[in-house]
Amino acid sequence: MAIRTSLELSRGIFAENKVKDAVDLFKKLVRQKICEPNEITYATVLNELSKRGHTDKTLSLLRLMEQGSTKPNKKNYSIVVDALCKDRNLDAAIDLLNEMKLKGIPPDIVTYNSVIGGLCKLGHWEKVKTFFSEMVNLNIYPDVRTFNIVIDRLCKEGKVEDGEEVMKHMVGKGVEPDIITYNTIMDGYCLCGQRDIARIVFDSMINKKIEPDIISYNILINGYCKEKKVDEAMQLFCEISHKGSKPNIVTYTTILQGLFEVGRTDDAKNFFDQMLSTGPTPDLYTLLSMVILSTDLLKKLCYSFISWKERENTDIIFYIIIINGL
């Protein structure tokens, strides 16, 4: 009961963003032996610290746990390894990974995915290969997330063809690509200006009975709009609802920008009307993108201001947009 109460109290303090108070309370409970938290309680607090970017406190709490009667388990170590990787402190993350093995706590796929993700972000591809081999030697086999991490980084570096090779390799290893894999490859080709190949990837995904999600459509729509092929983008937009998805604010904003960039102001007005009547609430990014609107549409923005203000919080940027437009 005491453990549960301390966990709920810590969560409540974290919810109020009082990180120092939460950590101090937790350490007091342990050091004064008021109660001995279990692995789940430690994992919860470690997770909260990690999510808020308090990597030093996360590591410090792990060391405190090592001194108590409840020793860290695989999950506890993995949380800290992940926090160190997100903080780009790969040397410390790898040291902690090796420390786990020395203590007889075998890392799992989650631990390795964190390290591989961190190495990919730093472009340490040789080390990535080393860790892939190490995993296999420990009978830990890369899963779809492992491959997606590598593919995503390759695509962000403009090495989309290498990303496709990795995808072929994963299929050869019996790991089926998922929607994230295909979206990543598509986005990579669009970023390289090869929208036609992105469309081929899109169609091949459908042929493999993987239904595109709104992210898939947004990637292609953005690619079409960048090439000023707005009619093709609109055609995809119309297809979204028929396929069971729903356009989001990114979809609408992308097409609005595309219409204005090709000078189709009237179509943009009509599309904006459609967004107001049936689409999502315009966000600040949408409004920022529409500073170049005509006077008539700017009036519509002003007339709609009250209803928007009632539907979501409005900050100073909104006012600046309207004033600048006027």
XYZ file of C-alpha atoms in Angstrom:
326
model
C 0.000 0.000 0.000
C 2.849 2.397 0.872
C 4.534 1.678 -2.471
C 1.310 2.404 -4.339
C 0.762 5.631 -2.418
C 4.326 6.835 -3.067
C 3.963 6.014 -6.768
C 0.694 7.946 -7.074
C 2.175 10.870 -5.115
C 5.254 10.951 -7.372
C 3.061 10.850 -10.470
C 0.992 13.724 -9.128
C 4.071 15.863 -8.510
C 5.435 15.004 -11.956
C 2.081 16.023 -13.457
C 2.649 19.468 -11.986
C 6.146 19.519 -13.521
C 7.801 19.690 -10.090
C 10.599 17.330 -11.054
C 12.978 18.236 -8.222
C 10.216 17.737 -5.620
C 9.341 14.334 -7.084
C 12.959 13.154 -7.079
C 13.594 14.487 -3.574
C 10.479 12.725 -2.303
C 11.468 9.471 -3.933
C 15.020 9.582 -2.558
C 13.686 10.377 0.911
C 11.411 7.335 0.809
C 14.365 5.116 -0.090
C 17.086 6.569 2.148
C 14.900 6.816 5.246
C 13.523 3.356 4.519
C 9.969 4.640 4.717
C 9.198 2.121 1.984
C 11.201 0.204 -0.576
C 9.887 0.906 -4.089
C 9.671 -2.055 -6.440
C 10.954 -2.305 -10.030
C 7.692 -0.945 -11.455
C 7.784 2.132 -9.218
C 11.401 2.799 -10.146
C 10.621 2.297 -13.834
C 7.750 4.797 -13.628
C 9.893 7.501 -12.046
C 12.829 6.777 -14.374
C 10.474 7.080 -17.347
C 9.093 10.391 -16.129
C 12.596 11.804 -15.669
C 13.695 10.535 -19.081
C 10.650 11.999 -20.868
C 11.440 15.398 -19.392
C 15.073 15.255 -20.493
C 16.571 14.939 -17.000
C 19.197 12.398 -18.022
C 21.580 13.100 -15.130
C 18.780 12.600 -12.592
C 17.733 9.404 -14.390
C 21.233 7.966 -14.085
C 21.545 9.172 -10.489
C 18.315 7.398 -9.545
C 19.531 4.176 -11.173
C 22.699 4.341 -9.052
C 20.559 4.879 -5.949
C 18.515 1.839 -6.896
C 21.690 -0.245 -7.148
C 22.424 0.565 -3.488
C 19.021 -0.588 -2.232
C 17.469 -4.001 -1.829
C 15.493 -3.691 -5.079
C 18.114 -4.125 -7.761
C 17.658 -2.693 -11.272
C 16.286 -5.076 -13.857
C 16.592 -5.093 -17.636
C 13.793 -2.556 -18.099
C 15.267 -0.096 -15.597
C 18.674 -0.180 -17.294
C 17.110 0.093 -20.747
C 15.258 3.275 -19.760
C 18.530 4.912 -18.719
C 20.393 3.665 -21.794
C 17.655 5.195 -23.952
C 17.842 8.498 -22.056
C 21.619 8.669 -22.573
C 21.211 7.920 -26.287
C 18.602 10.653 -26.699
C 21.028 12.979 -24.944
C 23.665 11.937 -27.543
C 25.883 10.596 -24.787
C 26.604 7.359 -26.657
C 29.823 6.541 -24.810
C 27.996 6.488 -21.460
C 25.102 4.521 -22.994
C 27.446 1.847 -24.365
C 29.338 1.709 -21.053
C 26.031 1.094 -19.262
C 25.104 -1.574 -21.803
C 28.398 -3.357 -21.145
C 27.869 -2.941 -17.396
C 24.534 -4.747 -17.714
C 26.219 -7.713 -19.386
C 28.939 -7.864 -16.724
C 26.246 -8.001 -14.039
C 24.526 -10.863 -15.801
C 21.587 -8.730 -16.978
C 21.319 -9.474 -20.703
C 20.219 -6.508 -22.853
C 17.185 -7.088 -25.055
C 16.018 -5.737 -28.412
C 14.723 -2.564 -26.731
C 18.168 -1.774 -25.313
C 19.915 -2.403 -28.619
C 17.361 -0.375 -30.586
C 18.122 2.626 -28.390
C 21.878 2.329 -28.936
C 21.545 1.687 -32.673
C 19.209 4.681 -32.984
C 21.709 6.908 -31.194
C 24.586 5.697 -33.365
C 22.562 6.247 -36.541
C 21.815 9.843 -35.580
C 25.541 10.476 -35.177
C 26.326 8.736 -38.469
C 28.487 6.056 -36.824
C 27.606 3.394 -39.396
C 30.529 1.081 -38.686
C 29.505 0.881 -35.029
C 25.924 0.209 -36.141
C 27.177 -2.843 -38.072
C 29.159 -3.959 -35.011
C 26.085 -3.812 -32.785
C 23.980 -5.660 -35.347
C 26.539 -8.476 -35.268
C 26.697 -8.395 -31.464
C 22.923 -8.720 -31.243
C 22.832 -11.741 -33.523
C 25.674 -13.383 -31.562
C 23.513 -13.026 -28.446
C 20.533 -14.547 -30.285
C 18.777 -11.184 -30.296
C 17.456 -10.623 -33.805
C 16.629 -7.197 -35.286
C 12.897 -6.497 -35.437
C 10.972 -4.154 -37.729
C 11.699 -1.213 -35.395
C 15.444 -1.879 -35.594
C 15.376 -1.794 -39.383
C 13.063 1.248 -39.434
C 15.510 3.178 -37.254
C 18.338 2.528 -39.717
C 16.200 3.197 -42.808
C 14.892 6.458 -41.362
C 18.385 7.817 -40.746
C 19.656 6.755 -44.165
C 16.722 8.518 -45.826
C 17.270 11.674 -43.779
C 20.873 11.693 -45.001
C 19.667 11.420 -48.607
C 20.765 7.779 -48.933
C 17.333 6.498 -49.963
C 18.644 3.761 -52.221
C 20.686 2.426 -49.288
C 17.493 2.555 -47.266
C 15.730 0.427 -49.867
C 18.600 -2.056 -49.749
C 18.146 -2.342 -45.991
C 14.431 -2.944 -46.577
C 15.245 -5.755 -49.023
C 17.673 -7.177 -46.460
C 15.021 -7.168 -43.736
C 12.597 -9.027 -46.025
C 15.356 -11.557 -46.698
C 15.679 -12.034 -42.937
C 11.962 -12.724 -42.609
C 11.033 -9.324 -41.152
C 8.116 -7.761 -43.045
C 8.174 -3.977 -43.620
C 5.294 -2.079 -42.007
C 3.552 1.201 -42.799
C 6.375 3.134 -41.083
C 8.982 1.490 -43.341
C 7.116 2.438 -46.503
C 6.332 5.969 -45.314
C 10.000 6.520 -44.483
C 11.155 5.371 -47.935
C 8.469 7.475 -49.636
C 9.428 10.556 -47.664
C 13.087 9.968 -48.489
C 12.390 9.919 -52.224
C 10.190 13.025 -51.992
C 12.948 14.869 -50.105
C 15.313 13.978 -52.947
C 12.837 15.293 -55.521
C 12.012 11.812 -56.817
C 8.281 11.904 -56.299
C 7.615 9.426 -59.147
C 9.570 6.722 -57.318
C 7.759 7.633 -54.087
C 4.486 6.966 -55.915
C 5.781 3.563 -57.038
C 6.601 2.734 -53.404
C 3.108 3.911 -52.414
C 1.473 1.626 -54.997
C 3.691 -1.326 -54.057
C 2.604 -0.898 -50.434
C -1.045 -1.157 -51.495
C -0.254 -4.226 -53.608
C 1.130 -5.869 -50.459
C -2.221 -5.236 -48.712
C -0.799 -2.527 -46.440
C -3.344 0.284 -46.242
C -1.843 3.787 -46.501
C -2.457 6.033 -43.493
C -2.851 9.812 -43.460
C 0.937 10.193 -43.163
C 1.379 8.232 -46.409
C -1.049 10.547 -48.206
C 0.473 13.688 -46.701
C 3.941 12.677 -47.903
C 2.765 12.243 -51.494
C 0.523 15.315 -51.440
C 3.472 17.389 -50.239
C 5.615 15.906 -53.020
C 3.030 16.791 -55.661
C 2.593 20.337 -54.319
C 6.359 20.930 -54.340
C 6.352 19.956 -58.020
C 3.362 22.313 -58.527
C 1.185 19.363 -59.538
C -1.728 20.521 -57.427
C -4.399 18.668 -59.434
C -2.677 15.370 -58.621
C -2.496 16.446 -54.956
C -6.231 17.261 -54.984
C -6.983 13.893 -56.556
C -5.156 12.158 -53.712
C -6.992 14.383 -51.230
C -10.347 13.192 -52.604
C -9.147 9.598 -52.395
C -8.362 9.827 -48.676
C -11.929 9.683 -47.386
C -12.884 6.886 -49.773
C -10.026 4.794 -48.351
C -11.172 5.211 -44.761
C -8.669 7.856 -43.635
C -9.413 11.458 -42.708
C -7.484 14.556 -43.857
C -5.760 16.369 -40.997
C -4.495 19.915 -40.580
C -1.221 19.024 -42.341
C -3.162 17.818 -45.401
C -5.213 21.010 -45.644
C -2.283 23.338 -45.003
C -0.118 21.624 -47.626
C -2.788 21.894 -50.328
C -3.594 25.510 -49.416
C 0.063 26.428 -49.806
C 0.214 24.512 -53.091
C -2.826 26.339 -54.500
C -1.454 29.754 -53.589
C 1.980 28.955 -55.001
C 0.479 28.236 -58.435
C -1.724 31.336 -58.267
C -5.059 29.544 -57.839
C -6.388 32.003 -55.263
C -10.087 31.338 -55.857
C -9.584 27.604 -55.471
C -7.650 28.288 -52.262
C -10.581 30.348 -50.937
C -13.030 27.543 -51.697
C -10.710 24.988 -50.140
C -10.348 27.162 -47.049
C -14.152 27.348 -46.805
C -14.257 23.563 -46.987
C -11.719 23.321 -44.172
C -13.791 25.669 -41.986
C -17.024 23.737 -42.591
C -15.893 20.100 -42.533
C -12.192 19.961 -41.757
C -10.042 20.371 -38.655
C -9.654 23.661 -36.805
C -6.913 25.766 -38.461
C -3.804 25.931 -36.296
C -1.273 28.730 -35.979
C 0.990 27.177 -38.601
C -1.877 27.224 -41.092
C -2.517 30.880 -40.332
C 1.172 31.745 -40.609
C 1.169 30.095 -44.032
C -1.702 32.311 -45.116
C -0.265 35.774 -44.510
C -0.216 36.093 -48.316
C -4.009 35.697 -48.556
C -6.228 38.105 -50.446
C -8.253 40.811 -48.703
C -11.500 38.836 -48.961
C -10.029 35.795 -47.341
C -8.376 37.919 -44.685
C -11.823 39.312 -43.859
C -13.065 35.754 -43.502
C -10.220 35.088 -41.069
C -11.287 38.117 -39.024
C -14.966 37.102 -39.047
C -14.005 33.589 -37.974
C -11.761 34.851 -35.193
C -14.375 34.677 -32.427
C -15.388 31.081 -33.193
C -11.725 29.979 -33.369
C -10.999 31.703 -30.076
C -13.823 29.758 -28.455
C -12.587 26.433 -29.872
C -8.918 26.617 -28.876
C -6.417 28.778 -27.032
C -5.186 31.711 -29.090
C -1.814 33.304 -28.475
C -0.118 36.488 -29.605
C 1.026 35.009 -32.939
C -2.598 34.856 -34.112
C -3.097 38.554 -33.401
C 0.150 39.449 -35.173
C -0.935 37.540 -38.296
C -4.277 39.344 -38.480
C -2.724 42.775 -37.815
C 0.034 42.255 -40.392
C -2.506 41.108 -42.967
C -4.703 44.142 -42.353
